[in-house]
Each structure stands twice: as structure tokens, then as C-alpha cells.
Coordinates of C-alpha atoms and ligand atoms in Angstrom, one line a residue:
M157 CA -0.9 26.4 -8.8
D158 CA -1.3 23.5 -7.0
T159 CA -4.7 24.0 -5.1
L160 CA -6.4 25.3 -8.3
R161 CA -4.8 22.2 -10.3
T162 CA -7.0 19.9 -7.3
S163 CA -9.9 22.1 -7.5
A164 CA -10.4 23.4 -11.0
A165 CA -8.3 21.0 -13.0
A166 CA -9.1 18.4 -16.3
D167 CA -8.7 14.7 -16.0
F168 CA -6.7 14.3 -19.1
D169 CA -6.8 10.8 -18.3
A170 CA -11.0 10.9 -18.4
P171 CA -13.3 10.5 -21.3
Y172 CA -13.9 13.0 -23.8
G173 CA -17.7 14.6 -22.5
L174 CA -20.0 17.3 -24.0
L175 CA -19.8 20.6 -21.6
I176 CA -24.1 21.1 -21.0
D177 CA -25.2 23.3 -18.6
G178 CA -22.2 22.7 -16.0
K179 CA -22.2 19.1 -16.4
I180 CA -20.6 16.6 -18.2
I181 CA -21.8 14.3 -20.4
E182 CA -21.8 11.6 -22.5
S183 CA -23.7 11.0 -25.5
N184 CA -24.8 8.2 -27.4
S185 CA -22.0 8.1 -29.9
T186 CA -18.4 8.9 -30.8
F187 CA -16.1 9.5 -33.6
D188 CA -12.4 9.0 -33.9
V189 CA -10.6 12.0 -33.4
F190 CA -6.5 11.3 -35.5
N191 CA -3.2 11.9 -34.2
P192 CA -2.3 13.4 -37.5
A193 CA 1.8 12.5 -36.9
S194 CA 0.4 8.6 -37.5
N195 CA -3.3 8.4 -38.8
E196 CA -4.1 6.4 -35.9
V197 CA -7.1 6.8 -32.9
L198 CA -6.4 9.6 -30.6
A199 CA -9.4 9.3 -28.7
Q200 CA -12.5 9.3 -28.9
A201 CA -14.9 11.7 -29.1
P202 CA -19.0 12.4 -28.7
D203 CA -20.8 13.1 -31.1
A204 CA -23.4 15.6 -29.9
S205 CA -27.3 14.8 -30.7
P206 CA -29.8 17.2 -32.4
E207 CA -31.2 17.4 -28.6
Q208 CA -27.9 18.1 -27.2
L209 CA -27.5 20.8 -29.0
N210 CA -30.9 22.1 -27.6
D211 CA -30.8 21.2 -24.6
A212 CA -27.4 23.4 -24.4
V213 CA -28.7 26.2 -25.8
A214 CA -31.0 26.1 -23.6
A215 CA -28.7 25.9 -20.5
A216 CA -27.1 29.3 -22.3
K217 CA -30.9 31.2 -23.0
R218 CA -31.6 30.5 -19.2
A219 CA -28.2 31.3 -17.8
F220 CA -28.3 34.8 -20.4
P221 CA -30.5 36.6 -17.9
A222 CA -28.0 36.3 -14.2
W223 CA -24.7 36.8 -16.3
A224 CA -25.9 40.4 -18.4
A225 CA -27.0 41.2 -15.2
L226 CA -23.4 40.9 -13.1
S227 CA -21.4 43.7 -13.6
W228 CA -17.6 44.3 -15.6
E229 CA -16.0 43.5 -13.1
E230 CA -18.0 40.1 -12.1
R231 CA -17.7 38.7 -15.1
E232 CA -13.9 39.3 -15.2
A233 CA -13.1 37.5 -12.5
F234 CA -14.7 34.4 -13.3
I235 CA -13.1 34.8 -16.3
V236 CA -9.4 35.2 -14.0
K237 CA -10.3 31.7 -12.4
L238 CA -10.7 30.2 -15.5
Y239 CA -7.9 31.2 -17.2
E240 CA -5.3 30.7 -13.8
A241 CA -7.0 27.0 -14.1
L242 CA -6.0 27.0 -17.6
E243 CA -1.9 28.5 -17.2
A244 CA -1.6 25.3 -13.8
Q245 CA -2.3 22.9 -16.4
K246 CA -0.8 24.4 -19.2
E247 CA 1.8 21.6 -20.4
E248 CA -0.5 18.9 -20.7
F249 CA -2.1 21.4 -22.7
I250 CA 0.6 21.9 -25.2
T251 CA 0.4 18.4 -25.2
L252 CA -2.6 17.3 -26.9
L253 CA -3.0 20.5 -28.8
S254 CA -0.3 18.8 -30.9
L255 CA -1.3 15.5 -30.1
E256 CA -4.2 16.6 -32.0
Q257 CA -3.5 19.0 -34.5
G258 CA -0.2 18.2 -35.4
K259 CA 2.1 21.5 -34.7
P260 CA 5.1 20.9 -33.5
R261 CA 4.7 21.5 -29.3
H262 CA 8.2 22.5 -28.3
S263 CA 7.8 25.8 -30.5
Q264 CA 4.0 26.3 -32.5
A265 CA 2.1 24.6 -29.4
D266 CA 3.7 25.9 -26.5
F267 CA 3.3 29.8 -29.3
E268 CA -0.7 29.4 -29.5
V269 CA -0.8 28.2 -25.5
N270 CA 1.8 30.9 -24.7
L271 CA 0.2 33.4 -27.3
A272 CA -3.7 32.5 -26.2
N273 CA -3.1 33.0 -22.1
P274 CA -1.4 36.1 -21.2
W275 CA -4.3 37.4 -23.9
I276 CA -8.0 35.9 -21.0
P277 CA -7.4 38.5 -18.3
K278 CA -6.2 41.2 -20.8
T279 CA -9.0 41.4 -22.9
A280 CA -10.9 39.9 -20.1
K281 CA -10.1 43.8 -18.4
S282 CA -11.8 45.6 -21.1
R283 CA -14.6 47.8 -21.3
L284 CA -17.5 49.4 -23.3
G285 CA -18.4 52.5 -21.3
V286 CA -21.7 54.5 -22.2
E287 CA -20.8 57.2 -25.2
V288 CA -23.4 60.5 -24.9
I289 CA -23.5 62.3 -28.0
E290 CA -25.6 65.7 -26.0
D291 CA -26.3 66.9 -23.1
T292 CA -27.5 70.1 -22.9
D293 CA -29.3 71.9 -20.1
V294 CA -33.0 69.9 -22.1
H295 CA -32.0 66.9 -23.4
R296 CA -29.2 64.0 -22.7
V297 CA -28.4 61.3 -25.3
E298 CA -26.8 58.5 -24.9
V299 CA -25.7 55.2 -26.3
R300 CA -25.1 52.1 -24.5
R301 CA -24.4 48.7 -25.5
A302 CA -26.5 45.6 -24.6
P303 CA -25.7 42.1 -24.9
L304 CA -27.0 39.4 -28.1
G305 CA -28.1 36.7 -25.3
V306 CA -26.7 33.4 -26.6
V307 CA -23.1 33.4 -29.1
G308 CA -23.0 30.2 -31.4
A309 CA -19.2 30.3 -31.6
I310 CA -17.4 27.4 -34.9
I311 CA -13.8 27.2 -35.4
P312 CA -12.1 25.6 -37.5
W313 CA -8.4 23.1 -36.8
N314 CA -5.6 25.2 -37.7
Y315 CA -6.0 27.0 -34.3
P316 CA -8.2 24.8 -32.2
Y317 CA -6.7 26.1 -28.7
L318 CA -6.6 29.6 -29.5
H319 CA -9.9 29.7 -31.1
V320 CA -11.7 28.6 -28.4
L321 CA -10.7 32.2 -26.3
W322 CA -10.5 33.5 -28.9
K323 CA -13.9 33.1 -29.8
S324 CA -15.4 32.5 -25.8
V325 CA -13.5 35.2 -23.8
P326 CA -14.9 38.5 -25.9
A327 CA -18.4 36.8 -25.8
L328 CA -18.3 36.2 -22.6
I329 CA -17.1 39.7 -21.0
T330 CA -19.8 41.7 -23.2
G331 CA -22.7 40.0 -20.9
N332 CA -23.7 37.4 -23.6
T333 CA -23.6 33.4 -22.8
V334 CA -21.4 30.5 -25.6
V335 CA -22.4 27.6 -27.5
L336 CA -19.8 26.8 -28.9
K337 CA -18.4 24.0 -31.9
P338 CA -15.1 22.8 -32.4
S339 CA -13.9 21.3 -35.7
P340 CA -14.0 17.4 -35.7
Y341 CA -10.9 16.9 -36.4
T342 CA -9.5 19.2 -33.2
P343 CA -12.1 18.6 -31.1
L344 CA -10.5 17.4 -27.4
C345 CA -8.6 21.0 -26.3
A346 CA -12.0 22.5 -27.0
L347 CA -13.4 19.5 -24.5
K348 CA -10.4 20.0 -21.1
I349 CA -10.9 23.0 -21.6
G350 CA -14.8 22.3 -21.4
E351 CA -13.8 20.7 -17.8
I352 CA -12.7 23.7 -16.6
V353 CA -15.3 25.3 -17.5
A354 CA -17.7 23.8 -15.5
K355 CA -15.9 23.9 -12.3
V356 CA -15.3 27.9 -13.0
L357 CA -18.3 29.7 -14.1
P358 CA -21.8 29.3 -13.5
A359 CA -23.8 26.8 -15.4
G360 CA -24.5 27.5 -18.8
V361 CA -23.2 30.4 -19.6
F362 CA -20.6 28.7 -21.6
N363 CA -21.8 24.8 -23.3
I364 CA -19.0 23.3 -25.9
V365 CA -20.3 20.4 -28.2
T366 CA -18.8 18.2 -30.3
G367 CA -20.1 16.7 -33.3
G368 CA -20.0 16.9 -37.2
N369 CA -20.9 19.8 -40.0
D370 CA -24.7 19.1 -39.4
L371 CA -24.4 20.8 -35.8
G372 CA -22.9 23.1 -37.1
R373 CA -25.5 23.9 -39.4
L374 CA -28.1 23.4 -36.6
L375 CA -26.9 26.1 -34.0
T376 CA -26.3 28.6 -37.3
E377 CA -30.7 28.3 -37.4
H378 CA -30.8 27.7 -34.3
P379 CA -33.8 30.8 -33.7
D380 CA -32.7 30.8 -30.1
V381 CA -28.7 31.6 -30.9
G382 CA -29.0 35.3 -31.6
M383 CA -25.0 35.6 -33.1
I384 CA -22.4 33.3 -34.9
T385 CA -19.2 33.9 -34.6
F386 CA -17.9 31.9 -37.2
T387 CA -14.5 31.0 -38.2
G388 CA -13.2 28.8 -41.8
S389 CA -13.4 28.4 -45.1
T390 CA -14.9 31.0 -47.1
A391 CA -16.9 28.2 -48.9
T392 CA -18.5 27.5 -45.4
G393 CA -19.1 31.3 -44.0
K394 CA -21.4 31.5 -47.6
R395 CA -23.0 28.9 -46.4
I396 CA -23.7 29.9 -42.3
M397 CA -24.6 33.4 -44.0
A398 CA -27.4 31.8 -46.0
S399 CA -28.8 30.0 -42.6
G400 CA -28.5 32.8 -40.2
A401 CA -30.8 35.0 -42.5
G402 CA -33.8 33.0 -41.5
T403 CA -34.1 34.6 -38.1
V404 CA -31.8 37.7 -39.1
K405 CA -29.2 36.4 -37.0
R406 CA -25.7 38.6 -35.6
I407 CA -22.6 37.0 -37.5
T408 CA -19.1 38.1 -37.8
L409 CA -17.0 35.6 -40.0
E410 CA -13.3 34.9 -40.7
L411 CA -13.5 33.5 -43.8
G412 CA -10.1 32.5 -45.9
G413 CA -7.1 34.0 -47.9
N414 CA -4.5 33.8 -50.6
D415 CA -2.4 36.5 -48.8
P416 CA 0.6 38.3 -50.7
A417 CA 4.0 38.9 -49.8
I418 CA 5.4 41.9 -51.8
L419 CA 9.3 42.3 -52.2
L420 CA 9.5 45.7 -53.8
P421 CA 12.8 46.7 -55.7
D422 CA 15.1 48.5 -53.2
A423 CA 13.9 45.2 -50.1
D424 CA 17.0 44.0 -48.2
W425 CA 16.0 40.2 -50.1
K426 CA 18.7 38.6 -48.7
S427 CA 18.2 39.3 -44.7
V428 CA 14.4 38.9 -45.3
V429 CA 14.5 34.9 -46.6
P430 CA 14.0 34.3 -42.8
S431 CA 11.2 36.2 -41.8
V432 CA 9.3 35.6 -45.4
F433 CA 9.7 32.0 -44.8
W434 CA 8.4 32.1 -41.9
S435 CA 5.4 34.0 -42.6
A436 CA 4.4 31.0 -45.6
F437 CA 4.9 28.6 -43.8
G438 CA 4.6 29.1 -40.0
N439 CA 1.9 26.4 -38.5
S440 CA 3.0 23.9 -42.3
G441 CA 1.1 26.8 -44.0
Q442 CA -1.9 25.7 -42.6
W443 CA -3.1 29.8 -41.0
C444 CA -5.2 31.9 -42.5
I445 CA -2.6 35.7 -43.1
A446 CA -0.5 33.3 -43.8
A447 CA 1.5 34.5 -47.0
K448 CA 0.4 32.0 -49.7
R449 CA 2.3 34.9 -52.9
I450 CA 5.1 35.9 -52.9
Y451 CA 6.4 38.3 -55.6
T452 CA 9.8 39.5 -55.8
H453 CA 11.6 42.2 -58.1
K454 CA 12.5 40.9 -61.7
S455 CA 15.9 42.4 -60.4
F456 CA 16.1 40.0 -57.4
H457 CA 14.2 37.2 -58.4
D458 CA 16.5 34.2 -59.1
D459 CA 18.5 35.2 -56.6
F460 CA 15.3 34.6 -54.0
V461 CA 14.4 31.8 -54.4
K462 CA 17.8 30.2 -54.9
A463 CA 18.5 32.0 -51.0
F464 CA 14.4 31.2 -49.7
A465 CA 14.8 27.5 -51.1
D466 CA 17.8 26.8 -49.4
Y467 CA 16.9 28.3 -46.0
A468 CA 13.6 26.0 -46.6
S469 CA 15.4 22.7 -47.6
Q470 CA 17.4 22.6 -43.1
Q471 CA 14.2 23.0 -42.0
K472 CA 13.3 19.6 -40.3
V473 CA 9.0 18.5 -41.3
G474 CA 8.1 15.1 -38.9
D475 CA 5.7 14.5 -36.1
G476 CA 5.3 16.8 -34.1
M477 CA 6.5 15.6 -30.7
D478 CA 10.3 14.7 -31.9
P479 CA 11.4 18.1 -30.0
T480 CA 13.9 18.3 -33.9
S481 CA 11.0 19.0 -35.7
V482 CA 10.1 22.3 -36.7
L483 CA 7.6 21.3 -39.7
G484 CA 4.6 19.4 -38.7
P485 CA 2.2 17.5 -40.6
V486 CA -1.2 18.8 -41.9
N487 CA -4.0 18.2 -39.6
N488 CA -6.3 16.1 -41.4
R489 CA -6.4 13.0 -44.7
M490 CA -9.0 15.6 -46.8
Q491 CA -6.4 18.1 -46.5
F492 CA -3.4 15.6 -47.4
N493 CA -5.5 14.2 -49.9
K494 CA -6.3 18.6 -51.1
L495 CA -3.2 18.9 -51.3
V496 CA -1.9 15.7 -53.5
E497 CA -4.6 17.1 -56.0
M498 CA -2.6 21.0 -55.8
F499 CA 1.1 19.5 -56.2
E500 CA -0.2 16.9 -59.0
D501 CA -1.7 19.7 -60.5
V502 CA 1.6 22.3 -60.4
K503 CA 3.4 18.7 -62.2
A504 CA 1.3 18.0 -64.7
N505 CA 1.2 21.7 -66.0
G506 CA 5.2 21.3 -65.4
Y507 CA 5.4 24.4 -63.9
K508 CA 9.1 25.1 -62.2
I509 CA 9.5 23.3 -58.2
A510 CA 12.3 25.0 -57.0
L511 CA 12.7 22.7 -54.1
G512 CA 9.7 19.8 -53.0
G513 CA 7.0 18.8 -54.4
D514 CA 7.5 14.6 -54.3
I515 CA 4.5 14.3 -52.1
D516 CA 3.0 10.5 -51.4
P517 CA 0.0 10.0 -51.4
N518 CA -0.1 6.7 -49.2
S519 CA 2.9 8.7 -46.6
K520 CA 0.6 7.3 -42.9
G521 CA 1.1 10.5 -41.8
N522 CA -0.5 13.4 -43.6
F523 CA 3.6 14.2 -43.7
V524 CA 3.6 17.3 -46.9
P525 CA 7.5 18.4 -48.1
V526 CA 7.9 22.6 -47.8
T527 CA 7.3 23.1 -51.3
V528 CA 8.6 25.8 -53.2
V529 CA 6.9 26.1 -56.7
D530 CA 9.1 29.0 -58.8
N531 CA 6.9 31.6 -61.3
P532 CA 4.3 29.6 -62.1
P533 CA 1.2 31.4 -64.5
E534 CA -0.9 34.2 -62.6
D535 CA -3.5 32.3 -63.5
S536 CA -2.3 29.0 -61.9
R537 CA -4.4 27.2 -59.2
I538 CA -0.9 27.3 -57.0
V539 CA -2.1 31.4 -57.5
T540 CA -4.9 31.8 -56.8
E541 CA -6.4 29.0 -55.0
E542 CA -5.2 28.6 -51.1
P543 CA -3.9 26.1 -50.7
F544 CA -3.9 25.8 -46.8
G545 CA -0.4 24.0 -46.7
P546 CA 2.9 24.2 -47.2
I547 CA 3.7 25.0 -50.7
V548 CA 4.2 28.8 -52.1
P549 CA 5.0 29.8 -55.5
I550 CA 6.6 32.8 -55.9
I551 CA 6.6 35.8 -58.7
A552 CA 9.0 37.7 -60.5
Y553 CA 7.0 41.3 -61.2
D554 CA 7.9 44.2 -63.6
N555 CA 7.3 47.1 -61.4
V556 CA 4.9 48.2 -58.5
E557 CA 1.9 49.6 -60.1
E558 CA 1.4 45.6 -61.9
V559 CA 2.3 44.4 -58.1
I560 CA -0.9 46.3 -56.7
A561 CA -2.7 44.9 -59.6
K562 CA -2.1 41.4 -58.5
A563 CA -2.0 41.5 -55.2
N564 CA -6.1 43.4 -55.3
G565 CA -6.5 40.8 -57.9
T566 CA -8.6 38.4 -55.9
P567 CA -11.4 37.9 -54.3
F568 CA -10.1 37.6 -50.0
G569 CA -8.4 40.5 -48.8
L570 CA -7.1 39.2 -45.4
G571 CA -4.5 40.0 -45.1
A572 CA -0.8 41.1 -46.8
T573 CA 3.3 41.6 -45.8
I574 CA 4.6 44.8 -47.7
W575 CA 8.9 44.2 -47.5
G576 CA 11.2 47.6 -48.9
R577 CA 14.1 49.7 -46.8
D578 CA 12.3 52.8 -48.7
R579 CA 10.0 52.9 -45.2
A580 CA 7.9 56.0 -46.7
Q581 CA 7.3 54.0 -50.7
A582 CA 6.4 50.7 -48.9
E583 CA 3.5 52.6 -45.9
A584 CA 2.2 54.2 -48.8
V585 CA 1.7 50.4 -51.2
A586 CA 0.3 48.9 -48.1
D587 CA -2.0 51.9 -48.1
R588 CA -3.3 51.5 -52.0
I589 CA -3.5 46.5 -50.6
D590 CA -6.9 45.9 -50.4
A591 CA -7.0 43.9 -46.8
G592 CA -7.9 43.9 -43.9
N593 CA -4.7 43.7 -42.4
V594 CA -1.6 44.5 -43.4
W595 CA 2.1 44.1 -41.8
V596 CA 5.7 46.9 -43.1
N597 CA 8.6 45.3 -43.2
E598 CA 7.2 42.2 -40.1
G599 CA 5.8 39.5 -40.2
Q600 CA 2.5 39.1 -39.5
N601 CA 2.4 39.6 -35.2
H602 CA -1.3 40.8 -34.9
P603 CA -1.9 43.3 -31.2
I604 CA -4.9 41.8 -30.0
N605 CA -6.4 44.7 -28.8
A606 CA -6.6 45.8 -32.6
P607 CA -9.7 45.2 -34.8
F608 CA -8.5 41.8 -37.1
G609 CA -11.0 41.1 -40.0
G610 CA -11.2 40.6 -43.7
H611 CA -12.1 42.7 -47.4
K612 CA -14.2 41.3 -49.6
Q613 CA -14.4 37.6 -49.2
S614 CA -12.4 36.8 -46.7
G615 CA -15.4 38.7 -44.3
L616 CA -17.6 39.9 -42.4
S617 CA -17.2 42.0 -39.4
V618 CA -14.6 42.0 -37.0
E619 CA -13.2 40.8 -34.3
H620 CA -11.1 42.1 -31.2
G621 CA -10.0 45.4 -30.0
G622 CA -13.4 47.9 -29.6
E623 CA -14.7 47.3 -32.4
G624 CA -14.2 43.3 -32.6
L625 CA -15.9 43.9 -29.0
A626 CA -19.0 46.0 -30.1
S627 CA -20.2 43.4 -32.3
H628 CA -21.2 41.3 -30.0
T629 CA -24.0 44.1 -28.5
N630 CA -26.7 45.9 -29.9
S631 CA -26.2 49.4 -30.0
K632 CA -29.2 51.0 -28.2
T633 CA -29.3 55.0 -28.3
V634 CA -31.3 56.4 -25.5
M635 CA -33.2 59.8 -25.6
I636 CA -33.5 61.8 -21.8
H637 CA -36.0 65.1 -21.4
K638 CA -34.6 66.9 -18.5
Ligands
NAD11 P1 -14.6 24.9 -42.4 O1 -15.1 25.8 -43.0 O2 -15.0 24.2 -42.9 O3 -14.4 24.5 -40.9 C1 -15.0 25.1 -39.9 C2 -15.8 24.7 -39.2 O4 -17.1 25.5 -39.6 C3 -16.1 23.8 -38.2 O5 -16.4 24.2 -37.1 C4 -17.2 22.6 -39.5 O6 -17.3 21.6 -38.1 C5 -18.1 24.0 -39.4 N1 -18.6 23.5 -40.2 C6 -19.0 22.9 -41.5 N2 -20.1 23.5 -42.6 C7 -20.8 23.9 -41.7 C8 -22.6 24.7 -41.3 N3 -22.8 24.5 -43.6 N4 -22.9 25.3 -41.0 C9 -22.0 25.9 -39.7 N5 -20.6 24.8 -39.7 C10 -20.4 24.5 -40.7 O7 -12.8 25.3 -42.3 P2 -12.1 25.0 -42.2 O8 -11.2 23.9 -43.3 O9 -11.9 23.9 -40.6 O10 -10.7 26.0 -42.1 C11 -10.2 26.1 -43.2 C12 -10.0 27.8 -43.5 O11 -10.7 28.5 -42.2 C13 -9.8 28.2 -44.8 O12 -9.6 28.3 -45.9 C14 -8.8 28.9 -43.5 O13 -7.7 30.3 -44.1 C15 -9.6 30.1 -42.4 N6 -9.3 30.7 -41.9 C16 -9.8 32.0 -41.0 C17 -8.7 32.1 -40.2 C18 -9.4 33.5 -40.4 O14 -8.8 34.4 -39.0 N7 -10.2 34.2 -40.8 C19 -8.1 31.4 -39.0 C20 -8.4 30.5 -39.6 C21 -8.9 30.1 -40.4

């Protein structure tokens, strides 16, 4: 590993630069990146110009034919080099991730990096074979897969290390080249990954540009980009669909959610308190598949709320670099201000608050107290909107038919968790939930070789698994007369 450190290491003391055509490039202007725990400037990131974005796409287009012509095994070998170099500097990446995103270094930042890294070589081992539809003495029909060309990847700020790899590795192993744009709130891990990419992958195969939202729009509209793979809000996803239409782009959208957690009437509600808590408050509620509405049967609602609030009150919110913090600040002031507004709405409407509720709008860091709202109305903002922060409503219901209707009564359909002693009944409820990912009696552990995506306005297409891999390719039917 020491050899790798010197030959393919990122320099964590060096200024941040763009990765274009295998080179680390300066930009004419920079923007500030803030530490969410203090709102002090952490670093300056390069603000790529439209010309630099064009250079990145042109480099990816030039690199495409040679990269696509490599065998799967040759591409896998390059990607494994990237994995080994990232593993060698894991500790530096975990620290940088905690500093730029806010999540606790010792629990959630190391979880993210340790989840993402081993997945790289596993995914690089994937293959899409030729499917034989018909094979007779006179005729053969095959479905072959062809890469799309340049894939534009646009990612959010909640898992800024993991998303770089989740977006790029499936695109690369299937023979595409990549231009990635991280969120302006969390560009730093991506840029340091870029320094390693510059040393281990052929020039132009993987490019990284940072800047504001408009850079994302330009990437989406670019005529030489064949596919956009996007993770972010539903509002931005709709804009991407519209701006990709001009060039009929392939589009994968992983969007927002408002996932229900349903505790069925026979649920062992006492023992599931910690699991339900972490499925709602992991990463301070800033994850797409977080439980955002907890439905409890009326027979144990009050007892559950009390036990949940007791457990929640023991979880320390603090600076992510403090080893005693288990929840960090929210990532940015825009999100903090949205939460201030949500908290004001809860208070103005007089909803019952079981825990927390007092957010300090002048807090120096973006700290938000863990907040539990007890039984707000079904049409309240806290139930119908995705807060994307550490606040959750717990809602009482009468019967299973009613709770299924409520769970499905939303434009979103990303995930759901179902808790109940009678597994057959819990599975039957899972069958009736209109969502891309449903967990029965477990938190949101997603096997990365399974497809991941949302129904309704939570997304389009899927990532991961065979289906996700195939979405980075065109299907080509070849009919051969023998
Ligand atoms: P966002 O939509 O504001 O931004 C995401 C990315 O899109 C950023 O890189 C941003 O710069 C870029 N962007 C903004 N406007 C653009 C435009 N017009 N064209 C192209 N790119 C543009 O989302 P966010 O606030 O960074 O992330 C939070 C949201 O992401 C939440 O709604 C959450 O549920 C969702 N999310 C979904 C998943 C999933 O897998 N379904 C995972 C994580 C987060």
C-alpha cells in the first residue's frame, strides 16, 4: 500500500483543481466551501467556466472509442487500481468527508467510505453478456449491449463520497466515459478523488468539474453527452428531463421521497425503537430513503412516542469531528433555513412536539435539534413534504387498510419500512406499497447488486444490479442468417 500512496496518491494539502483530460486544471475563479459545524470557510473550489465544461466533454468524447474497445477485464483492472488507491488514503477521505458534509467522522463518515470502497471492485467484476433469443440451423438472434458514449453524472450533497463512485463505476465498467459534477456544497472529496483518477485511469476517461447549478444545466443540454445520471431533488429532476429532451438523452433520475415506516398492529414496538430511530435520523435525516413519516397503530401510539422520544433524547448532536457526536449539523445554510421554516410551521399550527422543536435561527453552525412531532394532521406540511433533516412526525392510525392508503397517498414512491410480528402479513402489506424499495422488519440496508430506484415522482429508471448496469448501454439486436 505504501507504494500506491506515493505513486497514485491525492495530496490533501494541495489546492483543489478540476480534472479535465487527465490533468488537474486551475479555473479563473473559485467559490467558498463551508464547514457546516461552524460556517467558516473550509476551502476554495474551482468554478469551472462553460469552456472548461466543453473541454471536459470533448476529452471524454475523444477517450470513448479506445476505452469502449478495451475488454471488460482490462477496464476492471483500471478500476481496481482506483479502488486500491482510494483504500490507501481512506483515513484522509473520511476526515475530509466529515469536514465538508458535517456527518460524524467516527461513525457516519467512516460508514460511507467503508460502504463505498469495497463496492468498487465488486461492481467492476460485473459483466453484461450477449443474450441469445433464437439459435436454429438457419438463423441466430442475439441481443448485444453497446455503451452510450459520454455519461454526465450530477450528484447531491448528502453522500458526496459514495455518490461519486456509485455514478461513475457502473458507467465506466460498461465502456462509457464520464463527466461528473458534484454539488457546490460538497465538491471536495470528488476533487481529491479526481487527483487519484488522474494517476490511474487513461486521460479523458473520467473528468470532474465543479461549479454552480448552471454548470449542471449546461452538462444536461450538451449535444455530445449521451446520458445523464442524476441524484437530487424532484424539482431539479424535472428540469433535467426538460433540458435533456432537446437531445433525446438517456436519463436516470434518483429523486426525493417521503417514505413511510409502518408499525403494524402486532409490531413488537418496544424492541424496534432504535431501528426505527436510525432509519429516520441516520445522516441527520438527510438521506433519500430515510423514514419520513412513522405510522403507529393507535393501540400503542402514545407508548411508542414516549419510548422513541426517550431514545432520541440520548443521541448527541454536535460537530462531526467530536468523537462523542452521533449526529452532525445539516450540511448547508439553504437546508438549515428550509428547516427553520418547517419548524415555524409546526409551531404556528400548534402541533404537539414530543421532543426538540427549538431551532436557533442564528446558530453559527447548522445545528438542528432532533425533533419528534406527535400526531400532526395528514395534510400538514411536516407529513406531506420531505424535510430532509432531523425532524419526523409520528402518526396514529386505526386499521391496516387506512395506513396502506396513507402510505401510498403521496406523489413519491422511493422506499418504505414495514414492521410486524406476523411476517406473512407484513410481506402482504409490502406487496401493496407503491415504492421502489421496501424493507420488512429491517432498516434500509440495500444490497448493492440489487436494482435501486423510485416509483412515481421519486425517479426514472434504476441504478445498480443487472438492470442498472444495462441502463448505461444501448440494446442492439443482431439477426444473423446462417
Ligand atoms: P438538488 O436537486 O438541489 O441538487 C443536486 C445536484 O443538481 C447538484 O449538483 C446541483 O448543483 C445540480 N443542479 C441544480 N440545478 C440543476 C439544473 N437545472 N440542471 C442540472 N443540474 C442541476 O438536490 P440536493 O439539495 O443537492 O439534494 C437533496 C435532494 O436529493 C433530496 O430531495 C433527496 O431526497 C434527493 N436524493 C435522492 C436520492 C435517491 O437516490 N433517490 C439520494 C440522495 C438524495
